[in-house]
Coordinates of C-alpha atoms in Angstrom, one line a residue:
M15 CA 39.6 53.1 104.4
R16 CA 43.1 53.1 105.9
A17 CA 44.7 49.7 106.2
D18 CA 45.0 48.5 109.8
V19 CA 48.4 46.9 109.6
L20 CA 48.6 46.0 113.3
G21 CA 45.1 44.5 113.2
L22 CA 46.0 42.4 110.2
Q23 CA 49.2 41.3 111.8
A24 CA 47.3 40.2 115.0
F25 CA 44.6 38.4 112.9
I26 CA 47.2 36.5 110.8
S27 CA 49.1 35.4 114.0
I28 CA 45.9 34.1 115.7
A29 CA 44.7 32.3 112.5
E30 CA 48.1 30.6 112.1
R31 CA 48.5 29.6 115.7
G32 CA 44.9 28.8 116.6
S33 CA 44.9 30.6 119.9
F34 CA 45.1 34.1 121.4
R35 CA 47.6 33.0 123.9
A36 CA 50.1 31.7 121.4
A37 CA 49.6 34.7 119.1
A38 CA 50.1 37.1 122.0
S39 CA 53.3 35.4 123.0
H40 CA 54.6 35.4 119.4
L41 CA 53.9 39.2 119.0
N42 CA 55.1 40.0 122.6
L43 CA 51.7 41.5 123.5
S44 CA 49.3 40.9 126.3
Q45 CA 46.1 39.0 125.3
T46 CA 44.1 42.1 126.1
A47 CA 46.1 44.2 123.7
L48 CA 45.9 41.5 121.0
S49 CA 42.1 41.2 121.5
H50 CA 41.8 45.0 121.1
R51 CA 43.6 45.0 117.8
V52 CA 41.5 42.3 116.4
R53 CA 38.3 43.9 117.6
K54 CA 39.2 47.2 116.1
L55 CA 39.9 45.5 112.7
E56 CA 36.6 43.7 112.8
E57 CA 34.8 46.9 113.6
S58 CA 36.4 48.7 110.7
L59 CA 35.4 45.8 108.4
G60 CA 31.9 45.6 109.8
T61 CA 32.0 41.8 110.2
P62 CA 33.6 39.2 112.6
L63 CA 36.7 37.4 111.4
L64 CA 37.2 34.9 114.2
L65 CA 34.9 32.5 116.1
R66 CA 36.0 32.3 119.7
T67 CA 35.3 29.3 122.0
T68 CA 36.8 28.4 125.3
R69 CA 39.0 25.8 123.6
Q70 CA 39.8 27.0 120.1
V71 CA 39.6 29.8 117.6
S72 CA 38.3 29.3 114.1
L73 CA 37.8 31.6 111.1
T74 CA 34.5 32.9 109.9
A75 CA 33.7 33.0 106.2
A76 CA 35.0 36.6 106.1
G77 CA 38.1 35.5 107.9
T78 CA 38.7 32.7 105.5
T79 CA 38.5 35.1 102.6
L80 CA 40.7 37.7 104.2
L81 CA 43.6 35.4 105.4
P82 CA 45.3 34.7 102.1
R83 CA 45.0 38.3 101.0
A84 CA 46.3 39.6 104.4
R85 CA 49.3 37.2 104.1
R86 CA 50.1 38.6 100.6
I87 CA 49.9 42.1 102.0
F88 CA 52.6 41.3 104.5
E89 CA 54.7 39.4 102.1
D90 CA 54.6 42.4 99.7
L91 CA 55.4 44.8 102.5
G92 CA 58.3 42.7 103.6
S93 CA 59.7 42.5 100.1
A94 CA 59.3 46.3 99.7
I95 CA 61.2 46.9 102.9
N96 CA 64.0 44.6 101.9
E97 CA 64.3 46.3 98.5
V98 CA 64.5 49.7 100.2
R99 CA 67.2 48.4 102.5
V100 CA 69.2 47.1 99.5
D101 CA 68.7 50.3 97.6
V102 CA 69.9 52.4 100.6
H103 CA 72.9 50.1 101.1
A104 CA 73.8 50.4 97.4
A105 CA 73.3 54.2 97.5
D106 CA 75.7 54.4 100.5
E107 CA 78.3 52.6 98.3
Q108 CA 78.0 54.9 95.3
V109 CA 77.7 58.6 94.5
A110 CA 75.8 59.6 91.3
V111 CA 76.7 62.8 89.5
G112 CA 75.4 64.5 86.3
C113 CA 78.1 66.1 84.2
L114 CA 78.5 67.8 80.8
P115 CA 80.5 65.6 78.5
T116 CA 83.3 68.1 78.0
V117 CA 83.6 68.5 81.8
A118 CA 83.4 64.7 82.3
V119 CA 86.3 64.0 80.0
H120 CA 88.5 66.8 81.2
C121 CA 87.9 66.7 85.0
M122 CA 86.4 63.4 86.1
P123 CA 89.3 61.0 85.6
S124 CA 91.6 62.9 88.1
V125 CA 88.6 63.8 90.4
I126 CA 87.5 60.2 90.6
A127 CA 91.1 59.0 91.2
A128 CA 91.4 61.5 94.1
F129 CA 88.0 60.5 95.4
A130 CA 88.9 56.8 95.3
R131 CA 91.9 57.4 97.5
R132 CA 89.8 59.1 100.1
H133 CA 86.8 56.7 99.8
P134 CA 88.1 53.4 98.6
G135 CA 84.8 51.6 99.3
I136 CA 82.5 54.1 97.4
G137 CA 82.0 54.0 93.7
V138 CA 81.0 56.9 91.4
R139 CA 78.3 56.9 88.7
V140 CA 78.7 59.6 86.0
H141 CA 75.7 60.7 83.9
D142 CA 77.5 62.6 81.1
N143 CA 74.5 64.3 79.6
S144 CA 73.2 67.6 78.2
A145 CA 72.3 70.5 80.5
S146 CA 68.6 69.7 80.4
E147 CA 69.1 66.0 81.1
I148 CA 71.4 66.8 84.0
A149 CA 68.7 69.0 85.6
D150 CA 66.2 66.2 85.1
K151 CA 68.4 63.6 86.8
V152 CA 69.2 65.9 89.7
Q153 CA 65.5 66.8 90.1
S154 CA 64.5 63.1 90.1
G155 CA 67.2 62.1 92.5
E156 CA 69.1 59.9 90.0
A157 CA 72.1 62.2 90.5
E158 CA 72.9 63.9 93.8
F159 CA 74.3 66.9 92.1
G160 CA 75.3 68.0 88.6
V161 CA 77.9 70.2 86.8
T162 CA 76.0 72.1 84.1
I163 CA 75.6 75.5 82.3
V164 CA 74.3 78.2 84.5
A165 CA 71.0 79.3 82.8
A166 CA 67.4 79.6 83.8
N167 CA 66.9 77.6 87.0
R168 CA 64.1 75.3 88.1
W169 CA 62.2 76.3 91.2
D170 CA 63.3 73.3 93.2
L171 CA 66.9 73.3 92.2
E172 CA 69.8 75.4 93.5
L173 CA 72.5 76.5 91.1
K174 CA 75.9 77.8 92.3
P175 CA 78.2 79.3 89.6
I176 CA 81.8 78.0 89.7
V177 CA 83.8 79.2 86.7
K178 CA 83.5 81.0 83.4
E179 CA 84.7 79.1 80.3
P180 CA 85.3 81.0 77.0
F181 CA 84.2 79.8 73.6
V182 CA 87.0 79.6 71.1
L183 CA 87.3 79.1 67.4
V184 CA 88.8 75.7 66.4
S185 CA 90.7 75.5 63.2
H186 CA 92.8 73.0 61.4
R187 CA 96.4 74.2 61.1
S188 CA 96.1 74.3 57.3
M189 CA 93.2 76.7 57.3
P190 CA 93.7 80.4 56.5
L191 CA 92.8 81.7 60.0
A192 CA 94.9 79.2 61.9
G193 CA 97.8 81.6 62.5
A194 CA 95.7 84.4 64.1
T195 CA 96.3 85.2 67.8
S196 CA 92.7 86.3 68.2
L197 CA 89.7 87.0 65.9
T198 CA 86.6 89.2 65.9
W199 CA 83.3 87.7 64.9
A200 CA 83.2 90.1 61.9
Q201 CA 86.3 88.4 60.6
L202 CA 84.4 85.1 60.4
Q203 CA 81.6 86.4 58.1
D204 CA 82.7 84.8 54.9
E205 CA 84.2 81.6 56.5
P206 CA 82.5 78.2 56.5
L207 CA 81.4 77.5 60.0
V208 CA 80.1 74.5 61.9
R209 CA 77.5 75.1 64.5
I210 CA 75.9 73.1 67.2
S211 CA 72.2 72.2 67.2
A212 CA 69.7 74.8 68.5
E213 CA 68.6 72.3 71.1
T214 CA 71.8 72.6 73.1
G215 CA 72.7 75.1 75.8
N216 CA 75.9 76.1 74.0
R217 CA 74.0 77.1 70.9
I218 CA 71.5 79.2 72.9
L219 CA 74.3 81.1 74.6
I220 CA 76.1 81.9 71.3
D221 CA 72.8 83.0 69.6
D222 CA 71.8 85.2 72.5
A223 CA 75.3 86.9 72.7
L224 CA 75.5 87.5 68.9
G225 CA 71.9 88.6 68.4
A226 CA 71.1 89.6 64.8
R227 CA 74.8 89.4 63.9
R228 CA 74.6 85.6 63.8
E229 CA 72.6 85.8 60.6
A230 CA 75.6 87.4 58.8
L231 CA 77.8 84.4 59.5
T232 CA 78.1 81.5 57.1
W233 CA 76.8 78.5 59.1
R234 CA 77.4 75.9 56.5
Y235 CA 77.2 72.8 58.7
E236 CA 75.1 71.8 61.7
V237 CA 75.7 68.9 64.1
Q238 CA 74.3 67.7 67.4
R239 CA 77.5 67.3 69.5
V240 CA 80.7 69.3 70.1
V241 CA 82.8 66.2 69.3
T242 CA 81.3 65.9 65.9
A243 CA 81.9 69.6 65.2
V244 CA 85.6 69.2 66.1
S245 CA 85.8 66.1 63.9
L246 CA 84.5 68.1 60.9
V247 CA 87.1 70.8 61.6
R248 CA 89.8 68.1 61.6
S249 CA 88.8 67.2 58.0
G250 CA 89.5 70.8 56.9
I251 CA 86.1 71.8 55.7
G252 CA 85.4 74.6 58.1
Y253 CA 85.8 76.2 61.6
A254 CA 83.8 75.5 64.8
I255 CA 83.0 77.6 67.9
V256 CA 83.2 75.4 70.9
P257 CA 83.8 75.7 74.7
Q258 CA 87.5 75.7 75.6
L259 CA 87.3 72.4 77.5
A260 CA 85.9 70.7 74.4
L261 CA 89.4 70.4 73.0
D262 CA 90.2 67.9 75.8
V263 CA 87.5 65.6 74.5
V264 CA 89.4 64.9 71.3
D265 CA 92.9 64.3 70.1
V266 CA 93.9 67.9 69.2
G267 CA 96.6 66.9 66.8
E268 CA 96.6 69.4 63.9
L269 CA 94.0 71.6 65.5
V270 CA 94.4 75.1 67.1
A271 CA 92.2 77.1 69.4
I272 CA 91.9 80.9 68.7
P273 CA 90.3 83.3 71.2
L274 CA 87.3 85.3 70.0
R275 CA 86.4 88.9 70.8
S276 CA 83.9 91.6 70.0
P277 CA 82.2 90.0 71.7
A278 CA 84.0 87.5 73.8
I279 CA 81.5 84.8 74.7
S280 CA 81.7 82.5 77.6
R281 CA 79.5 80.0 79.4
T282 CA 79.3 79.8 83.2
L283 CA 79.6 76.4 84.7
G284 CA 78.1 75.6 88.0
I285 CA 76.9 73.0 90.5
I286 CA 73.2 72.1 90.6
T287 CA 71.6 70.5 93.6
R288 CA 68.1 69.9 95.0
K289 CA 67.2 72.7 97.4
T290 CA 65.6 70.6 100.2
V291 CA 67.9 67.6 100.0
P292 CA 71.3 67.8 101.8
L293 CA 74.2 66.0 100.2
R294 CA 75.7 63.0 101.9
P295 CA 79.3 63.5 103.2
A296 CA 80.8 61.5 100.3
A297 CA 78.8 63.5 97.7
R298 CA 80.0 66.7 99.3
D299 CA 83.6 65.6 99.1
L300 CA 83.2 64.7 95.4
L301 CA 81.6 68.0 94.7
S302 CA 84.5 69.8 96.4
L303 CA 87.0 67.9 94.4
L304 CA 85.1 68.6 91.2
S305 CA 84.7 72.3 91.9
Q306 CA 88.5 72.6 92.5
A307 CA 89.3 70.8 89.3
L308 CA 87.0 73.0 87.3
K309 CA 88.6 76.2 88.7
R310 CA 92.1 74.8 87.7
S311 CA 90.9 73.7 84.3
V312 CA 89.7 76.9 82.8
T313 CA 92.4 79.5 82.0
P314 CA 91.1 83.0 83.0
R315 CA 90.8 85.4 80.1
R316 CA 89.9 89.1 80.0
D317 CA 86.7 89.8 77.9
E318 CA 87.5 92.3 75.2

């Protein structure tokens, strides 16, 4: 049975004021309209709620049972409405965005600074997560949009490519390959390599591009995150293949980045949004600033 909210409201008002006239005045209704609402509620319940006399109105046993429950319904409804208003107000004061960690470190400081100058009253929440986690947050509405790796898309999300970012070999300056201007994958066969976990989008891209050739490489170490891979390289125990922007996540110091070829592998970064939900003006502005920063950040390179 559907809840008769207007009927419950009329019933509560009559019960609390003891008369149809006072209740009608409180609700800004005619007594006829008020009586119609109560009668409709009683018919839906199959029992009278009020005892009417010429001088007063009292509750039946059913009305006595219903009144405290009806009050709680309206209290809960009022609380829910207030919570929604608070949430909407808070959302208006903040834009949430999902972002790959490498992009977050490289681009977000300058982007947020520019956004703050344009929108001094609006904050930014950055969810720096993996590609799959970013898709989850955009899909659930926790983030209005995300910057992620362009890959297989979900049916209810829209993905717009922005820029291609090459993978590079990271080496300590003391390592034998550090002086190379570029390297082929074949030249890495006997070198100790650090690779990222198979659960990450970066690893999937590299494995797909190399195919069976990846088995000929010496993957001596495996880590979960790019930052950890670069830290191992800094210790001088091996080399790592990482996205170009990853070097901005760490203090480069004694590290060098060497372009890779045959094949040259890159990842495409793009903006992910919900198909049926338009972005608010502030979110659109943040997206525009971030897209421009991404295009400036990645140095174009010819695939060889």
